[in-house]
Short mmCIF file of C-alpha atoms and ligand atoms in Angstrom, two decimals:
data_model
loop_
_atom_site.label_atom_id
_atom_site.label_comp_id
_atom_site.label_asym_id
_atom_site.label_seq_id
_atom_site.Cartn_x
_atom_site.Cartn_y
_atom_site.Cartn_z
CA MET C 2 -24.49 6.57 43.54
CA GLU C 3 -25.94 9.76 42.10
CA ILE C 4 -23.81 11.66 39.59
CA CYS C 5 -23.36 14.56 42.05
CA GLU C 6 -22.05 12.21 44.74
CA LEU C 7 -19.70 10.56 42.26
CA VAL C 8 -18.27 13.91 41.23
CA ASP C 9 -17.92 14.91 44.92
CA LYS C 10 -16.08 11.69 45.64
CA LEU C 11 -13.77 12.18 42.65
CA GLU C 12 -13.01 15.75 43.69
CA ASN C 13 -12.43 14.89 47.35
CA THR C 14 -10.50 11.65 47.05
CA ARG C 15 -9.07 12.13 43.54
CA ASP C 16 -10.06 8.57 42.92
CA LEU C 17 -12.97 6.30 42.09
CA THR C 18 -13.47 2.58 41.67
CA ASP C 19 -13.24 1.12 38.18
CA SER C 20 -16.98 0.72 37.92
CA GLU C 21 -17.57 4.31 39.02
CA LEU C 22 -15.08 5.59 36.45
CA LYS C 23 -16.68 3.40 33.83
CA PHE C 24 -19.98 5.07 34.55
CA LEU C 25 -18.44 8.54 34.16
CA LEU C 26 -16.98 7.48 30.83
CA GLU C 27 -19.94 5.66 29.36
CA GLY C 28 -22.99 6.48 31.45
CA ASP C 29 -26.04 8.48 30.55
CA TYR C 30 -26.03 11.49 32.92
CA ASP C 31 -25.92 15.27 32.77
CA VAL C 32 -22.32 15.87 31.67
CA GLU C 33 -22.64 19.52 32.68
CA ILE C 34 -22.36 18.40 36.31
CA LEU C 35 -18.97 16.83 35.65
CA ARG C 36 -17.77 19.70 33.44
CA SER C 37 -18.73 22.50 35.79
CA ARG C 38 -17.06 20.83 38.76
CA ALA C 39 -13.86 20.36 36.76
CA ASP C 40 -13.98 24.06 35.86
CA ILE C 41 -14.38 25.01 39.53
CA VAL C 42 -11.37 22.88 40.49
CA ARG C 43 -9.36 24.33 37.64
CA GLN C 44 -10.23 27.85 38.83
CA LYS C 45 -9.29 27.00 42.41
CA ASN C 46 -5.83 25.99 41.25
CA TYR C 47 -5.16 28.20 38.27
CA GLY C 48 -7.84 30.87 38.22
CA ARG C 49 -8.76 31.71 34.67
CA ASP C 50 -5.15 31.53 33.52
CA VAL C 51 -4.28 29.68 30.36
CA PHE C 52 -0.64 28.91 29.69
CA VAL C 53 0.77 28.99 26.20
CA ARG C 54 3.55 26.82 24.83
CA GLY C 55 5.06 27.66 21.46
CA LEU C 56 5.12 24.52 19.37
CA ILE C 57 8.03 24.13 16.96
CA GLU C 58 7.55 21.07 14.75
CA PHE C 59 11.14 20.75 13.62
CA THR C 60 11.25 17.46 11.71
CA ASN C 61 8.78 15.04 10.19
CA TYR C 62 11.35 12.35 9.47
CA CYS C 63 10.62 9.33 11.63
CA LYS C 64 12.10 5.88 11.95
CA ASN C 65 8.94 4.44 13.47
CA GLY C 66 5.91 2.99 11.80
CA CYS C 67 3.13 3.76 14.32
CA TYR C 68 -0.10 2.61 12.70
CA TYR C 69 -2.05 5.75 13.59
CA CYS C 70 0.45 8.39 12.57
CA GLY C 71 0.61 10.22 9.24
CA ILE C 72 4.37 10.76 9.33
CA ASN C 73 5.10 7.06 9.87
CA CYS C 74 8.20 5.80 8.03
CA ASN C 75 6.16 3.75 5.58
CA ASN C 76 4.28 6.73 4.19
CA LYS C 77 6.20 7.24 0.96
CA ASP C 78 3.99 10.19 0.02
CA ALA C 79 4.98 12.23 3.06
CA ASN C 80 6.83 15.35 2.09
CA ARG C 81 9.76 15.18 4.50
CA TYR C 82 11.50 18.22 6.02
CA ARG C 83 13.78 19.11 8.85
CA LEU C 84 14.50 22.59 10.13
CA SER C 85 18.06 23.81 10.49
CA LYS C 86 19.39 25.08 13.78
CA SER C 87 19.09 28.66 12.59
CA GLU C 88 15.50 28.14 11.45
CA ILE C 89 14.63 26.70 14.86
CA LEU C 90 16.30 29.63 16.59
CA GLU C 91 14.36 32.05 14.38
CA CYS C 92 11.09 30.38 15.45
CA ALA C 93 12.15 30.77 19.07
CA ASP C 94 13.05 34.46 18.56
CA GLU C 95 9.73 35.14 16.88
CA GLY C 96 7.96 33.30 19.68
CA TYR C 97 9.78 35.35 22.28
CA GLU C 98 8.60 38.57 20.65
CA LEU C 99 5.06 37.18 20.68
CA GLY C 100 5.29 36.62 24.44
CA PHE C 101 6.24 32.96 24.71
CA ARG C 102 8.43 31.88 27.61
CA THR C 103 8.36 28.19 26.86
CA TYR C 104 8.89 26.21 23.68
CA VAL C 105 8.05 22.67 22.75
CA LEU C 106 10.38 21.17 20.18
CA GLN C 107 8.44 18.30 18.67
CA GLY C 108 9.34 15.91 15.92
CA GLY C 109 9.41 12.39 14.59
CA GLU C 110 12.18 10.10 15.78
CA ASP C 111 14.71 11.46 13.34
CA PRO C 112 18.18 9.88 13.62
CA TYR C 113 19.71 13.04 12.14
CA PHE C 114 19.14 14.70 15.51
CA THR C 115 21.84 12.91 17.44
CA ASP C 116 22.50 13.91 21.04
CA GLU C 117 25.22 16.23 19.84
CA VAL C 118 23.02 18.03 17.30
CA LEU C 119 20.00 18.28 19.60
CA CYS C 120 21.99 19.34 22.68
CA ASP C 121 23.55 22.13 20.65
CA ILE C 122 20.10 23.36 19.60
CA VAL C 123 18.75 23.18 23.17
CA SER C 124 21.70 25.05 24.66
CA SER C 125 21.57 27.67 21.90
CA ILE C 126 17.90 28.39 22.64
CA LYS C 127 18.73 28.60 26.34
CA SER C 128 21.57 31.07 25.76
CA ALA C 129 19.43 33.21 23.45
CA HIS C 130 16.49 33.17 25.89
CA PRO C 131 17.67 32.28 29.40
CA ASP C 132 14.25 33.06 30.84
CA CYS C 133 12.54 30.43 28.68
CA VAL C 134 11.87 26.77 29.39
CA VAL C 135 12.73 24.25 26.69
CA THR C 136 10.40 21.26 26.38
CA LEU C 137 11.26 18.32 24.16
CA SER C 138 8.88 15.90 22.48
CA VAL C 139 11.04 13.68 20.35
CA GLY C 140 10.05 10.20 21.40
CA GLU C 141 12.00 7.33 22.88
CA ARG C 142 15.74 7.78 23.49
CA SER C 143 18.28 6.23 25.83
CA ARG C 144 18.56 7.32 29.44
CA GLU C 145 22.00 8.63 28.64
CA SER C 146 20.55 10.76 25.85
CA TYR C 147 17.86 12.18 28.15
CA GLU C 148 20.60 12.99 30.69
CA LYS C 149 22.67 14.86 28.11
CA LEU C 150 19.66 16.83 26.92
CA TYR C 151 18.87 17.76 30.52
CA GLU C 152 22.43 18.96 31.01
CA ALA C 153 22.07 20.99 27.81
CA GLY C 154 19.15 22.79 29.44
CA ALA C 155 15.93 20.94 28.57
CA ARG C 156 13.61 20.76 31.59
CA ARG C 157 10.34 19.33 30.32
CA TYR C 158 9.56 16.32 28.18
CA LEU C 159 6.32 15.28 26.53
CA LEU C 160 5.97 11.59 25.78
CA ARG C 161 2.45 10.25 25.60
CA HIS C 162 2.26 6.66 26.70
CA GLU C 163 -0.46 6.31 23.98
CA THR C 164 -2.16 3.41 25.80
CA ALA C 165 -1.33 1.70 29.08
CA SER C 166 -2.61 -1.69 27.95
CA ALA C 167 0.25 -3.80 26.56
CA GLU C 168 -2.17 -5.74 24.38
CA HIS C 169 -3.65 -2.53 22.95
CA TYR C 170 -0.18 -1.04 22.52
CA GLY C 171 0.68 -4.03 20.37
CA LYS C 172 -2.26 -3.29 18.10
CA LEU C 173 -1.19 0.32 17.55
CA HIS C 174 2.52 -0.24 16.92
CA PRO C 175 4.87 -2.47 14.96
CA GLU C 176 6.34 -5.40 16.82
CA LYS C 177 9.70 -3.81 17.51
CA MET C 178 8.08 -1.12 19.65
CA SER C 179 6.98 -1.92 23.19
CA LEU C 180 4.97 -0.41 26.00
CA ASP C 181 7.71 -1.51 28.41
CA ASN C 182 10.26 0.68 26.70
CA ARG C 183 7.91 3.64 26.46
CA MET C 184 7.19 3.39 30.18
CA LYS C 185 10.87 2.96 31.00
CA CYS C 186 11.52 6.21 29.12
CA LEU C 187 8.88 8.01 31.18
CA TRP C 188 10.32 6.76 34.48
CA ASP C 189 13.87 7.62 33.35
CA LEU C 190 12.80 11.14 32.42
CA LYS C 191 11.15 11.57 35.79
CA GLU C 192 14.15 10.28 37.72
CA ILE C 193 16.50 12.58 35.84
CA GLY C 194 14.39 15.50 37.01
CA TYR C 195 12.36 16.48 33.98
CA GLN C 196 8.82 17.71 34.38
CA VAL C 197 7.10 14.97 32.47
CA GLY C 198 4.03 15.01 30.30
CA SER C 199 2.21 11.88 29.25
CA GLY C 200 -1.17 11.05 27.79
CA PHE C 201 -3.07 9.09 25.20
CA MET C 202 -5.34 9.27 22.20
CA VAL C 203 -9.06 8.93 22.76
CA GLY C 204 -10.88 6.54 20.46
CA SER C 205 -7.82 4.98 18.89
CA PRO C 206 -8.60 1.73 17.05
CA TYR C 207 -9.34 -1.24 19.35
CA GLN C 208 -9.50 1.01 22.43
CA THR C 209 -12.04 -0.15 25.02
CA THR C 210 -13.26 1.50 28.20
CA GLU C 211 -11.01 -0.95 30.06
CA CYS C 212 -8.02 0.49 28.16
CA LEU C 213 -9.02 3.97 29.33
CA LEU C 214 -9.24 2.75 32.93
CA GLU C 215 -5.71 1.39 32.58
CA ASP C 216 -4.62 4.76 31.19
CA LEU C 217 -6.04 6.57 34.22
CA ARG C 218 -4.45 4.07 36.63
CA PHE C 219 -1.09 4.41 34.92
CA LEU C 220 -1.29 8.19 35.12
CA GLN C 221 -2.08 7.88 38.83
CA SER C 222 1.13 5.92 39.33
CA LEU C 223 3.28 8.20 37.16
CA SER C 224 1.71 11.42 38.49
CA PRO C 225 2.91 13.53 35.54
CA ASP C 226 2.97 17.32 35.54
CA MET C 227 1.34 17.50 32.13
CA ILE C 228 -1.34 15.29 30.62
CA GLY C 229 -2.10 15.59 26.92
CA ILE C 230 -5.06 13.84 25.40
CA GLY C 231 -6.83 14.29 22.10
CA PRO C 232 -9.16 12.35 19.85
CA PHE C 233 -7.65 9.87 17.39
CA ILE C 234 -8.06 11.19 13.84
CA SER C 235 -7.45 8.85 10.95
CA HIS C 236 -4.82 9.63 8.34
CA GLU C 237 -5.32 8.41 4.80
CA LYS C 238 -1.74 7.17 4.46
CA SER C 239 -1.59 5.27 7.73
CA VAL C 240 -2.47 1.66 8.52
CA PHE C 241 -5.58 2.98 10.29
CA ALA C 242 -6.90 4.94 7.31
CA GLN C 243 -10.26 3.18 7.47
CA PHE C 244 -10.92 3.59 11.18
CA PRO C 245 -13.40 6.17 12.49
CA ASN C 246 -12.23 9.23 14.39
CA GLY C 247 -12.39 9.39 18.17
CA SER C 248 -15.21 11.17 19.96
CA VAL C 249 -15.03 14.82 21.00
CA GLU C 250 -17.65 14.13 23.66
CA LEU C 251 -15.60 11.36 25.29
CA THR C 252 -12.43 13.46 25.10
CA LEU C 253 -14.20 16.25 26.98
CA ARG C 254 -15.45 13.87 29.67
CA LEU C 255 -11.89 12.60 30.07
CA ILE C 256 -10.46 16.11 30.37
CA SER C 257 -12.89 16.79 33.21
CA ILE C 258 -12.08 13.49 34.92
CA LEU C 259 -8.35 14.24 34.61
CA ARG C 260 -8.83 17.72 36.08
CA LEU C 261 -10.59 16.23 39.11
CA MET C 262 -8.03 13.42 39.53
CA PHE C 263 -5.02 15.69 38.96
CA PRO C 264 -6.10 19.17 40.13
CA TYR C 265 -2.58 20.56 39.67
CA ALA C 266 -1.98 19.18 36.20
CA LEU C 267 -1.20 21.11 33.05
CA ILE C 268 -3.74 19.87 30.56
CA PRO C 269 -3.74 21.19 26.98
CA ALA C 270 -6.79 21.83 24.83
CA THR C 271 -5.22 20.09 21.86
CA THR C 272 -5.08 20.81 18.15
CA ALA C 273 -6.70 17.43 17.48
CA LEU C 274 -9.72 18.54 19.54
CA GLY C 275 -9.90 21.75 17.50
CA THR C 276 -9.60 19.76 14.29
CA LEU C 277 -12.64 17.58 14.94
CA LYS C 278 -14.83 20.45 16.16
CA ALA C 279 -14.54 24.14 15.32
CA ASP C 280 -14.81 25.17 18.98
CA GLY C 281 -13.20 22.00 20.32
CA ARG C 282 -10.36 23.77 22.09
CA GLU C 283 -12.73 26.26 23.74
CA LEU C 284 -14.82 23.33 24.95
CA GLY C 285 -11.63 21.69 26.21
CA LEU C 286 -10.78 24.78 28.26
CA LYS C 287 -14.27 24.89 29.71
CA ALA C 288 -14.00 21.19 30.60
CA GLY C 289 -10.84 21.71 32.66
CA ALA C 290 -7.90 22.22 30.28
CA ASN C 291 -5.51 25.09 31.05
CA VAL C 292 -2.89 25.06 28.29
CA VAL C 293 -2.89 25.87 24.58
CA MET C 294 -0.06 25.24 22.18
CA PRO C 295 -0.03 27.68 19.27
CA ASN C 296 2.09 26.70 16.33
CA LEU C 297 5.38 28.57 15.84
CA SER C 298 6.64 26.39 12.98
CA PRO C 299 7.46 28.22 9.74
CA THR C 300 4.35 28.42 7.55
CA ALA C 301 6.14 26.61 4.71
CA VAL C 302 6.45 23.35 6.68
CA ARG C 303 3.27 23.31 8.72
CA ALA C 304 1.13 21.24 6.42
CA LYS C 305 3.95 18.70 6.20
CA TYR C 306 3.77 17.93 9.91
CA ASP C 307 0.81 15.88 8.97
CA LEU C 308 0.00 13.59 11.88
CA TYR C 309 -3.67 13.23 10.90
CA ASP C 310 -6.04 14.42 8.19
CA ASN C 311 -7.38 18.01 8.09
CA LYS C 312 -5.08 19.27 10.86
CA ILE C 313 -5.88 22.91 11.63
CA CYS C 314 -3.56 25.93 11.93
CA THR C 315 -1.43 24.93 8.94
CA GLY C 316 -1.96 28.10 6.92
CA GLU C 317 -1.27 30.95 9.30
CA GLU C 318 1.76 32.92 10.36
CA SER C 319 2.77 32.43 13.99
CA ALA C 320 1.48 35.87 14.93
CA GLN C 321 -1.92 35.10 13.40
CA CYS C 322 -2.03 31.75 15.15
CA VAL C 323 -1.33 33.40 18.50
CA ALA C 324 -3.87 36.17 17.92
CA CYS C 325 -6.52 33.67 16.87
CA LEU C 326 -5.95 31.42 19.88
CA GLY C 327 -5.78 34.42 22.23
CA GLY C 328 -9.19 35.51 20.95
CA ARG C 329 -10.62 32.05 21.38
CA VAL C 330 -9.28 31.77 24.94
CA LYS C 331 -10.78 35.14 25.83
CA ALA C 332 -14.12 34.35 24.23
CA ALA C 333 -14.26 31.15 26.26
CA GLY C 334 -13.83 33.26 29.43
CA TYR C 335 -10.15 32.70 30.18
CA GLU C 336 -6.95 34.70 29.93
CA ILE C 337 -3.59 33.89 28.37
CA VAL C 338 -0.68 34.59 30.71
CA VAL C 339 2.85 35.38 29.61
CA ASP C 340 5.19 33.31 31.72
CA GLN C 341 6.74 29.89 31.91
CA GLY C 342 3.48 28.39 33.09
CA ASN C 343 4.81 26.22 35.88
CA VAL C 344 2.87 23.41 37.47
CA LYS C 345 1.32 24.16 40.87
CA ARG C 346 1.61 21.04 42.97
N1 LIG F 402 7.66 11.33 18.00
C1 LIG F 402 7.14 11.97 19.19
C2 LIG F 402 6.02 12.93 18.88
C3 LIG F 402 4.82 12.25 18.31
S1 LIG F 402 3.56 13.29 17.68
C4 LIG F 402 6.72 10.90 20.17
O1 LIG F 402 6.80 9.72 19.85
O2 LIG F 402 6.34 11.24 21.27
C5 LIG F 402 2.70 13.73 19.13
C6 LIG F 402 1.43 12.96 19.44
O3 LIG F 402 0.49 13.07 18.39
C7 LIG F 402 1.60 11.47 19.60
O4 LIG F 402 2.11 11.16 20.86
C8 LIG F 402 0.18 10.94 19.38
O5 LIG F 402 -0.50 10.74 20.61
C9 LIG F 402 -0.48 12.06 18.57
N2 LIG F 402 -0.94 11.54 17.27
C10 LIG F 402 -0.21 10.90 16.33
N3 LIG F 402 -1.01 10.49 15.32
C11 LIG F 402 -2.28 10.87 15.64
C12 LIG F 402 -3.54 10.71 15.03
N4 LIG F 402 -3.66 10.06 13.88
N5 LIG F 402 -4.62 11.22 15.65
C13 LIG F 402 -4.50 11.88 16.81
N6 LIG F 402 -3.34 12.05 17.45
C14 LIG F 402 -2.23 11.54 16.88
#
């Protein structure tokens, strides 16, 4: 099949066979054909709008030892921090002034943030800013915990599945972690009523094209509202210090494929993409992404939320970060909108 026919088929049926997808991922063709169609589909659904989510990285303590991650529990050189409730609320207030109507509270799996502590923070943000949506991204918790957090007012949850291949999952994580549990969390979150975000790293160690096909198939079954992907970037104090970074090119192809498979989805142009290439996020937007996540964390802790080497946006004030990203979005031909940025199914 010609590349144009393949892209037509993907747009019209939102699906392709494994071998067709494999060709889109690996094949030698004019990628502009894929990219421009993804951009058309994005514009049909969302116009030129780009949604912003204010990212508050509130703790880098973590009980897990994920092999790819810089804040893994075995990194004794990590400079650990956790924000207090009032610091988190200050970030939210500042974000509100800057036009944010949705926050993402992200952190390592930090046992300090029990259900009680976290629910209190969520409900305090909701009472301070009733017109804002609170998104959590704090890893695997019990169903009961997710229920309590929902009752406290959280409505969205980001939990990348990281890889949908159990064998590959085993190569990225210590033995006590399992793909089964991660997936159970995602299904629990969905059943409870959260808008769920999932996703994976591109080019993580031992990833094959077959792994990526499994990722796409899993996403088709989960049908998440948000899909976050970004290139793997090695961290010098992680088990994978010696592995090469993922490919920007492949990440962009995947963003376009995701846009065509999930026309409604909220897809961020991630910080990791901007870290590997100066205009990576702009390219992400042009390839079909429609979300950016400027950093609202206090400047003093930003560099400490050190998931991978050379992470960008660690020096600026929140206002600068927003202004910079706003400029980039505009220069790429899109427009930031001030609202909750809801999914359009
Ligand atoms: N503890 C939370 C948040 C993890 S950090 C959780 O488990 O969901 C958010 C995401 O950053 C992770 O899901 C992972 O996909 C990504 N990430 C971590 N280390 C990375 C690395 N070295 N390169 C690229 N992305 C990474």
